[in-house]
Short mmCIF file of C-alpha atoms in Angstrom, two decimals:
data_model
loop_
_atom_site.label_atom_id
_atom_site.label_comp_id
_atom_site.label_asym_id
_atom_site.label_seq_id
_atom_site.Cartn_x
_atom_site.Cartn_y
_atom_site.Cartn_z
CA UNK H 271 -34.78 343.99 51.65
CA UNK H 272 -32.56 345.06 48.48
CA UNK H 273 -35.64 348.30 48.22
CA UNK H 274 -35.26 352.22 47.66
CA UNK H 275 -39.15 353.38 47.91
CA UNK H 276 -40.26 356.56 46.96
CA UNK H 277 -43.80 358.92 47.51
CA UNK H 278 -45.53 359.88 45.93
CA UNK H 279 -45.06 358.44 42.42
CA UNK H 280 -46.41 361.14 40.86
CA UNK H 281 -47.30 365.08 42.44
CA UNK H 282 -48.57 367.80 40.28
CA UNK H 283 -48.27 371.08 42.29
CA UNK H 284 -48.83 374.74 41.63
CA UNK H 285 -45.55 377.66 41.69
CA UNK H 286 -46.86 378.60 45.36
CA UNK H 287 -47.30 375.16 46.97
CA UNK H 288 -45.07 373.51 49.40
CA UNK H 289 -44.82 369.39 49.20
CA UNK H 290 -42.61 366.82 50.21
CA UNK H 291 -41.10 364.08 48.71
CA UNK H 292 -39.91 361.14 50.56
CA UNK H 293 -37.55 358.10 50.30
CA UNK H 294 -36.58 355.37 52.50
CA UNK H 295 -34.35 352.55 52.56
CA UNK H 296 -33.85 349.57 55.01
CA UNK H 297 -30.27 348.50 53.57
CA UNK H 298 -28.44 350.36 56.43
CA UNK H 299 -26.79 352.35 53.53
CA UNK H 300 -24.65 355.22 54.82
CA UNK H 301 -25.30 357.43 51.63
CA UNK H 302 -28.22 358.59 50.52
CA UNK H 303 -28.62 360.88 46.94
CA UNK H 304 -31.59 362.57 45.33
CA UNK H 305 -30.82 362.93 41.52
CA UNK H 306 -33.49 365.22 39.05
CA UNK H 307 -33.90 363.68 35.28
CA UNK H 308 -34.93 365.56 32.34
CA UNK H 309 -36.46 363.19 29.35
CA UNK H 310 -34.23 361.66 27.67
CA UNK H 311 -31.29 363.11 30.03
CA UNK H 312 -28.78 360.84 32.65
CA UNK H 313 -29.89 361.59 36.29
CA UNK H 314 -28.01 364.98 37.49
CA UNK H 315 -27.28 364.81 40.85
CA UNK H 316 -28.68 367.45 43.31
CA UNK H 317 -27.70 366.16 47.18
CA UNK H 318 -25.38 363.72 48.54
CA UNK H 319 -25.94 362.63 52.26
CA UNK H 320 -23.30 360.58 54.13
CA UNK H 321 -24.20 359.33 57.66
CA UNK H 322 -27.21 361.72 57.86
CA UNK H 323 -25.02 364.61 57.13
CA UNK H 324 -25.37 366.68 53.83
CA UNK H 325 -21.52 365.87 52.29
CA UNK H 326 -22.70 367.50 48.59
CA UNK H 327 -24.93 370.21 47.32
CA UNK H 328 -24.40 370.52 43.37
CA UNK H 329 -25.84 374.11 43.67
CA UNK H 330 -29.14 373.30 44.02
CA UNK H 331 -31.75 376.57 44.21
CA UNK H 332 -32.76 376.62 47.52
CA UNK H 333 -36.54 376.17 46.54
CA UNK H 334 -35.12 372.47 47.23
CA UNK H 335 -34.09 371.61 50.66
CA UNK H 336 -33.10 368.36 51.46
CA UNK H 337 -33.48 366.57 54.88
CA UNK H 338 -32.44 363.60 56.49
CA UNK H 339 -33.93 362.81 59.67
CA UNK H 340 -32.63 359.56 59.78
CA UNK H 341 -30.45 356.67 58.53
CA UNK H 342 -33.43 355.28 56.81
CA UNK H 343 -34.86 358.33 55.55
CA UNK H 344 -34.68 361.46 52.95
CA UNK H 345 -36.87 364.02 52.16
CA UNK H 346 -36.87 366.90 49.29
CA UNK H 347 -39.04 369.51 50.53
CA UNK H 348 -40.40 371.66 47.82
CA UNK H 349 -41.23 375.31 47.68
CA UNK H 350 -42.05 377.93 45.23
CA UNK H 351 -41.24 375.70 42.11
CA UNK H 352 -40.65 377.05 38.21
CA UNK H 353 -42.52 374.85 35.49
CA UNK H 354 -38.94 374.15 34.80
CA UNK H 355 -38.34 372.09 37.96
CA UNK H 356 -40.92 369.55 36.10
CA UNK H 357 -38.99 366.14 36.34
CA UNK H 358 -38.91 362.63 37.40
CA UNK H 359 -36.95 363.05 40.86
CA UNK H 360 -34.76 360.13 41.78
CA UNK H 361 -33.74 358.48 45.16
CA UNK H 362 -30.32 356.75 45.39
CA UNK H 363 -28.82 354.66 48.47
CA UNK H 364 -25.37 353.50 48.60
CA UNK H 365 -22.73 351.42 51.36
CA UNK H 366 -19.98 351.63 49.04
CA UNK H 367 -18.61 352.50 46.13
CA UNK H 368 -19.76 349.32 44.21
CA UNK H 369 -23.25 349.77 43.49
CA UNK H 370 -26.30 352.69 43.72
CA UNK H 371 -29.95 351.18 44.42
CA UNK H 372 -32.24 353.22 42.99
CA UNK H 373 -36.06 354.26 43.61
CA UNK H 374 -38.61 354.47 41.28
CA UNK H 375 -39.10 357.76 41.28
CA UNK H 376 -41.68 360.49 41.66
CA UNK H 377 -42.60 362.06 38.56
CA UNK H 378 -43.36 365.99 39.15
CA UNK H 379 -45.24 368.17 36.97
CA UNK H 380 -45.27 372.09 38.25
CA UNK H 381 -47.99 374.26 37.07
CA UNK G 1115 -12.28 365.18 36.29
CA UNK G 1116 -14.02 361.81 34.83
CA UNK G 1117 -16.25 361.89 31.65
CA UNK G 1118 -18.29 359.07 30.23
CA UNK G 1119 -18.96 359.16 26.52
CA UNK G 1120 -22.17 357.12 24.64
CA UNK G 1121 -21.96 358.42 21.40
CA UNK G 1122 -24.79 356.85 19.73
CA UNK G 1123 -28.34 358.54 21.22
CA UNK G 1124 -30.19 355.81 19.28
CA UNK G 1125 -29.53 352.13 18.23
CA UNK G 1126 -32.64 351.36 16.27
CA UNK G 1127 -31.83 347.36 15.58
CA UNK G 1128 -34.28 344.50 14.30
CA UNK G 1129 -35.38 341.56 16.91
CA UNK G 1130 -33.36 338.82 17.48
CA UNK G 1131 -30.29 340.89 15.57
CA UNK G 1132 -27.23 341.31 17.99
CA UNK G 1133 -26.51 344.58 19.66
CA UNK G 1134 -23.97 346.69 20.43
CA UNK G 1135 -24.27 350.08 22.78
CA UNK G 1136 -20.57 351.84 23.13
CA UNK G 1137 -19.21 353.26 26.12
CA UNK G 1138 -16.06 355.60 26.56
CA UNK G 1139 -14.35 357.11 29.79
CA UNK G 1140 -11.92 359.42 30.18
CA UNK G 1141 -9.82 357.71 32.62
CA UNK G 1142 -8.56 354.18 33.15
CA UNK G 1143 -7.09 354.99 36.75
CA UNK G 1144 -9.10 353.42 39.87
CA UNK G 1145 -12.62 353.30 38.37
CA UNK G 1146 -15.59 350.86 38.56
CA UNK G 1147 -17.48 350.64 35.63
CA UNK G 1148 -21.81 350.19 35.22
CA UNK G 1149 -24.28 349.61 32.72
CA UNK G 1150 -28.28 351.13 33.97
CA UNK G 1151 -31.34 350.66 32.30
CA UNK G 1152 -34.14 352.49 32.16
CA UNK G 1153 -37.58 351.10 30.88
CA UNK G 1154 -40.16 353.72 29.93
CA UNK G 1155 -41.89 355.38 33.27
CA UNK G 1156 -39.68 353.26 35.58
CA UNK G 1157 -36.58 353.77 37.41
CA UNK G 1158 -32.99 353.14 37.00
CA UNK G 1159 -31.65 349.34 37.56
CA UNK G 1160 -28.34 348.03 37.73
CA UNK G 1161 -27.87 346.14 34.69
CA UNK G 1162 -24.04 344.77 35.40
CA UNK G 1163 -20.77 346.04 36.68
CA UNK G 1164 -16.97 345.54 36.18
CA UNK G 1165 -15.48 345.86 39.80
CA UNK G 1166 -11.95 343.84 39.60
CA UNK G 1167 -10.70 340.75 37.55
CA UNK G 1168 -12.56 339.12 34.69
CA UNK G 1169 -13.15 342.02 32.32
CA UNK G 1170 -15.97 340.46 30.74
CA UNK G 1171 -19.26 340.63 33.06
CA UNK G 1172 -22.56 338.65 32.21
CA UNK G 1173 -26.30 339.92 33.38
CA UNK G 1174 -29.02 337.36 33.97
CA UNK G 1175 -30.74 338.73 30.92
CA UNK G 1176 -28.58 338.02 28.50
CA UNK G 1177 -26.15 341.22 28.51
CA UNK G 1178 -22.44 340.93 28.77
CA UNK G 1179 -19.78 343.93 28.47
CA UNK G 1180 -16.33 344.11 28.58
CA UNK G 1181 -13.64 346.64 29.95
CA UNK G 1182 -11.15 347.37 28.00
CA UNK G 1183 -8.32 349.29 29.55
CA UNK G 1184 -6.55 350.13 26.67
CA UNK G 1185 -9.43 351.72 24.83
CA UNK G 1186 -11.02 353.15 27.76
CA UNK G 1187 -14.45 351.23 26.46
CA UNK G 1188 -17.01 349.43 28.64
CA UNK G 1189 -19.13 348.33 25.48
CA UNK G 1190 -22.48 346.68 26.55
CA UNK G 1191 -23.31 343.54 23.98
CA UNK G 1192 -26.01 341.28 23.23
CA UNK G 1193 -26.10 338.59 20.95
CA UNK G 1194 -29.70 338.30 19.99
CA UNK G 1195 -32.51 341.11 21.24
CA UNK G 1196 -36.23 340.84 21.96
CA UNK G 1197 -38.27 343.53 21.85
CA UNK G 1198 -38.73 343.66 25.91
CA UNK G 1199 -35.22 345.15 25.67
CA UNK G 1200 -36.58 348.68 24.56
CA UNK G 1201 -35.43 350.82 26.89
CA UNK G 1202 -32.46 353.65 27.40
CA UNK G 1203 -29.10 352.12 28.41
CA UNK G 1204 -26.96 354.59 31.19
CA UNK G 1205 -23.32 353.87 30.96
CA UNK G 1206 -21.72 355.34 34.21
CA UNK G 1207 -18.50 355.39 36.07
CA UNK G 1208 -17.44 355.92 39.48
CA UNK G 1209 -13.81 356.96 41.07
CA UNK G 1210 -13.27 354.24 43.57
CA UNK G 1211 -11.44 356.64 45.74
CA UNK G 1212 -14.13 358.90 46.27
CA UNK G 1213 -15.82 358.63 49.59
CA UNK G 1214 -19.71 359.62 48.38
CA UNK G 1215 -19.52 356.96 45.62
CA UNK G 1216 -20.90 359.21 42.95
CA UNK G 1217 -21.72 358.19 39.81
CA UNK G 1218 -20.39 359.83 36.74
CA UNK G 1219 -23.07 359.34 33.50
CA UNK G 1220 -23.15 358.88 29.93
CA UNK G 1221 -25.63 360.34 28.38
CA UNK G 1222 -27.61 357.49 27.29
CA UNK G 1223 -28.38 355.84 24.55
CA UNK G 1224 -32.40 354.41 23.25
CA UNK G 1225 -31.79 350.95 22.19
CA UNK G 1226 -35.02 350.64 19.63
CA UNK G 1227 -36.35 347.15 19.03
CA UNK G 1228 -37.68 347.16 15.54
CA UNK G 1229 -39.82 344.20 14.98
#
């Protein structure tokens, strides 16, 4: 199973909700990434976990908060979002330095 | 620190017409090089990599690109294009000595299939 899957693929959600998104991956990769992406714009990377511990927070408003409850698992919870936080959010697993398997995505609109 | 360069934002090109999407890094020391694609509303995929020893690497689709040392290029080619390969091409580099394999990003370029 060479798969990255992400929910949901798409979430519309008001400035005062909470949601989660979630991505899993059955590679036994050791690092895990979430990435935002602007139209037309290269992924920018927002979290970096290595074996379920957060190695890299690119200074990230804390209205994101990342988890990782497990090797298989990541989660972006969401609170109190801007309509500029409107994006296609993008899960990443890794083993080494060689390759990045990517989700699909979930594409957020804020209102 | 690393940069990546694509310095075209758009190749518009005719189908079946050869291609040619250029890539520049900063930095020849200890890097692996990639080519991503991105096809409208989908993720990114892993179109080919240069890890070690032949610098010119082939994807199943047709794509090849080269690494060029000297020049610092990783220039993605291919010879004749069909319109399925509309889509925005991510040049990206990564320092093989860094331990959270991060991925350094060009900043695309829209390969347009005119037919």
């Amino acid at each position: 199973d060479t798969e990255v899957t992400q929910t949901p693929k798409h979430l519309v959600m008001g400035m005062t909700n909470k949601k989660s998104l979630k991505c899993e991956q059955h590679m036994g990769h050791r690092a895990m990434y979430w990435y935002k992406q602007k139209a037309k714009k290269p992924p920018e990377l927002m979290f970096v976990y290595s074996y379920e511990k957060l190695s890299i927070n690119e200074s990230v408003p804390s209205r994101f908060s990342p988890e990782c409850p497990n090797s298989s698992l990541l989660n972006l919870h969401l609170h109190a979002l801007q309509p500029e936080d409107s994006a296609l959010y993008l899960c990443a697993s890794s083993q080494e330095s060689t390759k990045q398997y990517f989700g699909p995505g979930t594409r957020l609109t804020v209102t | 620190a690393q940069s990546v360069t694509q310095l075209d934002s758009q190749v518009p090109v005719f189908e079946e017409a050869p291609v040619e999407l250029r890539c520049n890094y900063s930095s020849s020391v200890s890097v692996y090089l990639f080519w991503y694609v991105q096809y409208p509303n989908q993720g990114l995929q892993l179109l080919l990599k240069y890890l070690s020893g032949s610098t010119l690497v082939e994807s199943i689709n047709g794509f090849e690109a080269e690494f060029n040392k000297s020049q610092t290029s990783f220039h993605l080619r291919k010879p004749s294009v069909h319109i399925s390969d509309t889509a925005e091409y991510f040049c990206a580099v990564s320092d093989r000595m860094d331990s959270n394999y991060q991925l350094i990003w060009g900043a695309g370029t829209k390969l347009i299939i005119k037919p």
